[in-house]
Amino acid sequence: MAQVKICGLREPAHVDAAIEAGASYIGLVFFDRSPRNIKPADAAALAANIPPGVMRVGLFVNPSDEDLDRICASVPLDMIQLHGAEPPARVTDIRTRLGLPVMKAVGIAGRDDLDALWDYGLVADMLLVDAKPPKDAPLPGGNGLSFDWRLLAGRKWLRPWMLAGGLTQDNVAEAIRLTGAPAVDVSSGVETSPGLKDAALIARFIKQAGGTAPL
């Protein structure tokens, strides 16, 4: 049984579907180039209706201090997700500046990428183990790509972690079995087209992952 994060939500009905099905994390994307990008005013309205016990996660890509301050002043977030090329020192700086826990995404393509999980485990509160995007990919995540999950089998990290990258209702149970992931993150895997979530896909994904009910 793994906790589930549904990322890139923009519609109240899809937030409600995720919570009703047992999602533990709701992800709101603040990245202009993403089809899942949400305006702060709309995000604030969604976040205000998320019940206690469900983590409201704001996803940022190489954010400036000004963007972080502006968005966090209006959107009640419980956690910051950094999905860019932020170095460990920047993770520490943002964590200290905002007084919020930080989850750092780390892209994995092969065994050589695993060392970064230790480096970021020293400074982040949580790790998101994602598929490394191709060099020409327009987005740092949400590309529907996976990696060899066997690379993670039997490994332990310094911080809690969740698995992302190409997960769908058809493969999430196997991904959890192979990696032992305590939590999973999905975005494109519960969409009918880029940025358009589907309530039925959300519910089926969480069921296959064995998602825990909100605390």
Tab-separated table of C-alpha atoms in Angstrom:
chain	number	residue	atom	x	y	z
A	1	MET	CA	0.000	0.000	0.000
A	2	ALA	CA	1.509	3.285	-1.102
A	3	GLN	CA	0.491	6.856	-0.612
A	4	VAL	CA	-0.443	8.678	-3.800
A	5	LYS	CA	0.248	12.171	-5.105
A	6	ILE	CA	-1.901	13.408	-7.969
A	7	CYS	CA	0.005	16.242	-9.621
A	8	GLY	CA	-1.024	18.971	-12.013
A	9	LEU	CA	-4.610	19.369	-10.853
A	10	ARG	CA	-6.517	22.438	-12.003
A	11	GLU	CA	-10.225	21.621	-11.648
A	12	PRO	CA	-12.202	21.379	-8.373
A	13	ALA	CA	-13.934	18.202	-9.552
A	14	HIS	CA	-10.611	16.469	-10.112
A	15	VAL	CA	-9.297	17.566	-6.726
A	16	ASP	CA	-12.458	16.193	-5.147
A	17	ALA	CA	-12.075	12.915	-7.054
A	18	ALA	CA	-8.474	12.532	-5.902
A	19	ILE	CA	-9.325	13.191	-2.267
A	20	GLU	CA	-12.370	10.925	-2.313
A	21	ALA	CA	-10.289	8.093	-3.790
A	22	GLY	CA	-7.632	8.430	-1.086
A	23	ALA	CA	-4.865	10.672	-2.404
A	24	SER	CA	-2.451	11.874	0.266
A	25	TYR	CA	-0.892	14.692	-1.791
A	26	ILE	CA	-2.351	17.201	-4.245
A	27	GLY	CA	0.150	18.812	-6.629
A	28	LEU	CA	-0.293	22.318	-8.064
A	29	VAL	CA	2.048	23.269	-10.902
A	30	PHE	CA	3.515	26.776	-11.091
A	31	PHE	CA	5.527	26.521	-14.302
A	32	ASP	CA	4.425	28.614	-17.254
A	33	ARG	CA	5.553	26.175	-19.943
A	34	SER	CA	3.563	23.265	-18.510
A	35	PRO	CA	0.080	22.408	-19.824
A	36	ARG	CA	-0.749	21.852	-16.155
A	37	ASN	CA	0.245	25.349	-15.076
A	38	ILE	CA	-2.254	27.030	-12.765
A	39	LYS	CA	-2.656	30.698	-11.905
A	40	PRO	CA	-2.064	31.573	-8.236
A	41	ALA	CA	-5.622	32.850	-7.745
A	42	ASP	CA	-7.079	29.588	-9.061
A	43	ALA	CA	-4.612	27.555	-7.018
A	44	ALA	CA	-5.553	29.463	-3.881
A	45	ALA	CA	-9.217	28.590	-4.412
A	46	LEU	CA	-8.406	24.904	-4.873
A	47	ALA	CA	-6.011	24.766	-1.925
A	48	ALA	CA	-8.490	26.416	0.419
A	49	ASN	CA	-10.887	23.495	-0.032
A	50	ILE	CA	-8.373	20.684	0.478
A	51	PRO	CA	-9.021	19.108	3.887
A	52	PRO	CA	-6.427	18.831	6.658
A	53	GLY	CA	-4.253	15.759	6.322
A	54	VAL	CA	-3.936	16.024	2.538
A	55	MET	CA	-0.667	17.743	1.620
A	56	ARG	CA	-0.908	20.737	-0.723
A	57	VAL	CA	2.272	20.641	-2.804
A	58	GLY	CA	3.429	23.505	-5.022
A	59	LEU	CA	5.649	22.450	-7.920
A	60	PHE	CA	8.270	24.970	-9.081
A	61	VAL	CA	11.050	24.804	-11.672
A	62	ASN	CA	14.151	26.904	-10.893
A	63	PRO	CA	12.006	29.541	-9.155
A	64	SER	CA	13.195	32.998	-8.218
A	65	ASP	CA	12.760	34.266	-4.677
A	66	GLU	CA	10.242	36.776	-6.007
A	67	ASP	CA	8.070	34.075	-7.590
A	68	LEU	CA	8.192	31.938	-4.462
A	69	ASP	CA	7.271	34.836	-2.194
A	70	ARG	CA	4.460	36.004	-4.469
A	71	ILE	CA	2.827	32.615	-4.864
A	72	CYS	CA	3.272	31.440	-1.289
A	73	ALA	CA	1.762	34.699	-0.023
A	74	SER	CA	-1.536	33.866	-1.720
A	75	VAL	CA	-1.627	30.059	-1.957
A	76	PRO	CA	-1.678	28.020	1.280
A	77	LEU	CA	0.934	25.347	0.572
A	78	ASP	CA	2.195	22.603	2.879
A	79	MET	CA	5.229	21.607	0.830
A	80	ILE	CA	7.428	22.921	-1.994
A	81	GLN	CA	8.427	20.588	-4.826
A	82	LEU	CA	11.517	21.610	-6.790
A	83	HIS	CA	11.606	20.034	-10.231
A	84	GLY	CA	14.398	21.947	-11.947
A	85	ALA	CA	18.180	22.041	-11.768
A	86	GLU	CA	18.284	23.522	-8.276
A	87	PRO	CA	21.577	22.572	-6.552
A	88	PRO	CA	21.565	21.351	-2.945
A	89	ALA	CA	22.483	24.809	-1.639
A	90	ARG	CA	19.420	26.295	-3.320
A	91	VAL	CA	17.218	23.621	-1.752
A	92	THR	CA	18.538	24.614	1.658
A	93	ASP	CA	18.011	28.301	0.903
A	94	ILE	CA	14.379	27.829	-0.170
A	95	ARG	CA	13.626	25.555	2.761
A	96	THR	CA	14.985	28.157	5.181
A	97	ARG	CA	13.426	31.119	3.403
A	98	LEU	CA	9.882	29.739	3.309
A	99	GLY	CA	9.859	27.639	6.454
A	100	LEU	CA	8.209	24.805	4.505
A	101	PRO	CA	9.378	21.251	3.824
A	102	VAL	CA	10.930	20.773	0.403
A	103	MET	CA	10.670	17.757	-1.886
A	104	LYS	CA	13.402	17.593	-4.543
A	105	ALA	CA	12.880	15.756	-7.819
A	106	VAL	CA	15.883	13.773	-9.047
A	107	GLY	CA	15.930	12.404	-12.599
A	108	ILE	CA	17.162	8.838	-13.059
A	109	ALA	CA	18.234	7.232	-16.323
A	110	GLY	CA	20.982	4.898	-15.126
A	111	ARG	CA	22.982	3.800	-12.111
A	112	ASP	CA	25.264	6.842	-12.283
A	113	ASP	CA	22.319	9.108	-11.429
A	114	LEU	CA	21.658	7.463	-8.082
A	115	ASP	CA	24.399	9.366	-6.243
A	116	ALA	CA	22.364	12.563	-6.516
A	117	LEU	CA	19.720	10.997	-4.297
A	118	TRP	CA	22.256	10.911	-1.461
A	119	ASP	CA	23.362	14.487	-2.095
A	120	TYR	CA	19.811	15.832	-2.053
A	121	GLY	CA	18.862	13.560	0.811
A	122	LEU	CA	21.174	15.639	2.992
A	123	VAL	CA	19.180	18.833	2.418
A	124	ALA	CA	15.629	17.989	1.293
A	125	ASP	CA	12.782	16.709	3.436
A	126	MET	CA	11.593	14.285	0.750
A	127	LEU	CA	12.861	12.915	-2.564
A	128	LEU	CA	10.922	12.423	-5.789
A	129	VAL	CA	12.632	9.772	-7.899
A	130	ASP	CA	11.596	10.531	-11.477
A	131	ALA	CA	12.643	9.543	-14.977
A	132	LYS	CA	15.336	11.830	-16.361
A	133	PRO	CA	13.897	13.748	-19.308
A	134	PRO	CA	15.636	13.625	-22.698
A	135	LYS	CA	17.991	16.537	-23.385
A	136	ASP	CA	15.529	18.052	-25.874
A	137	ALA	CA	12.429	17.572	-23.702
A	138	PRO	CA	10.395	20.781	-23.253
A	139	LEU	CA	9.390	19.824	-19.708
A	140	PRO	CA	11.468	18.573	-16.741
A	141	GLY	CA	8.706	16.129	-15.758
A	142	GLY	CA	5.243	14.948	-16.690
A	143	ASN	CA	6.541	13.445	-19.931
A	144	GLY	CA	5.084	9.984	-19.396
A	145	LEU	CA	8.543	8.389	-19.357
A	146	SER	CA	9.726	5.676	-16.999
A	147	PHE	CA	13.133	4.196	-16.148
A	148	ASP	CA	14.454	0.817	-15.059
A	149	TRP	CA	12.783	0.472	-11.669
A	150	ARG	CA	15.105	-2.413	-10.789
A	151	LEU	CA	17.787	0.215	-10.124
A	152	LEU	CA	15.947	1.087	-6.915
A	153	ALA	CA	15.300	-2.428	-5.650
A	154	GLY	CA	16.443	-2.924	-2.064
A	155	ARG	CA	17.918	0.562	-1.719
A	156	LYS	CA	17.441	2.865	1.250
A	157	TRP	CA	17.616	6.655	1.158
A	158	LEU	CA	18.242	9.311	3.779
A	159	ARG	CA	14.747	10.765	3.427
A	160	PRO	CA	11.222	9.566	2.648
A	161	TRP	CA	10.700	9.235	-1.088
A	162	MET	CA	8.154	8.727	-3.792
A	163	LEU	CA	8.378	7.216	-7.260
A	164	ALA	CA	7.348	9.040	-10.437
A	165	GLY	CA	7.766	8.686	-14.166
A	166	GLY	CA	5.468	6.961	-16.624
A	167	LEU	CA	3.179	5.468	-13.987
A	168	THR	CA	-0.334	4.397	-14.983
A	169	GLN	CA	-3.089	2.247	-13.565
A	170	ASP	CA	-1.618	-0.652	-15.551
A	171	ASN	CA	1.925	-0.569	-14.152
A	172	VAL	CA	1.820	1.162	-10.770
A	173	ALA	CA	1.310	-2.009	-8.735
A	174	GLU	CA	4.317	-3.640	-10.436
A	175	ALA	CA	6.404	-0.489	-9.935
A	176	ILE	CA	5.652	-0.527	-6.220
A	177	ARG	CA	6.454	-4.247	-6.011
A	178	LEU	CA	9.827	-3.832	-7.750
A	179	THR	CA	10.982	-0.709	-5.913
A	180	GLY	CA	9.268	-0.889	-2.535
A	181	ALA	CA	8.183	2.720	-3.075
A	182	PRO	CA	6.202	4.003	-0.069
A	183	ALA	CA	4.555	6.663	-2.235
A	184	VAL	CA	3.927	7.287	-5.940
A	185	ASP	CA	3.339	10.411	-8.024
A	186	VAL	CA	1.279	10.587	-11.212
A	187	SER	CA	0.345	13.333	-13.652
A	188	SER	CA	0.157	12.354	-17.324
A	189	GLY	CA	-0.884	8.815	-16.377
A	190	VAL	CA	-4.333	10.034	-15.284
A	191	GLU	CA	-4.938	12.344	-18.250
A	192	THR	CA	-6.866	11.957	-21.506
A	193	SER	CA	-4.663	14.629	-23.110
A	194	PRO	CA	-1.834	16.829	-21.781
A	195	GLY	CA	-3.174	18.782	-18.819
A	196	LEU	CA	-6.675	17.287	-18.907
A	197	LYS	CA	-7.231	15.009	-15.924
A	198	ASP	CA	-9.904	12.294	-15.802
A	199	ALA	CA	-11.729	11.508	-12.551
A	200	ALA	CA	-12.188	7.831	-13.411
A	201	LEU	CA	-8.495	7.391	-14.250
A	202	ILE	CA	-7.561	9.081	-10.973
A	203	ALA	CA	-9.763	6.715	-8.988
A	204	ARG	CA	-8.478	3.616	-10.786
A	205	PHE	CA	-4.848	4.640	-10.369
A	206	ILE	CA	-5.237	5.179	-6.632
A	207	LYS	CA	-7.041	1.844	-6.286
A	208	GLN	CA	-4.214	0.012	-8.087
A	209	ALA	CA	-1.615	1.759	-5.943
A	210	GLY	CA	-3.500	0.858	-2.782
A	211	GLY	CA	-3.594	4.551	-1.874
A	212	THR	CA	-4.086	5.364	1.760
A	213	ALA	CA	-7.021	7.394	2.915
A	214	PRO	CA	-6.279	10.955	4.072
A	215	LEU	CA	-5.083	11.178	7.659
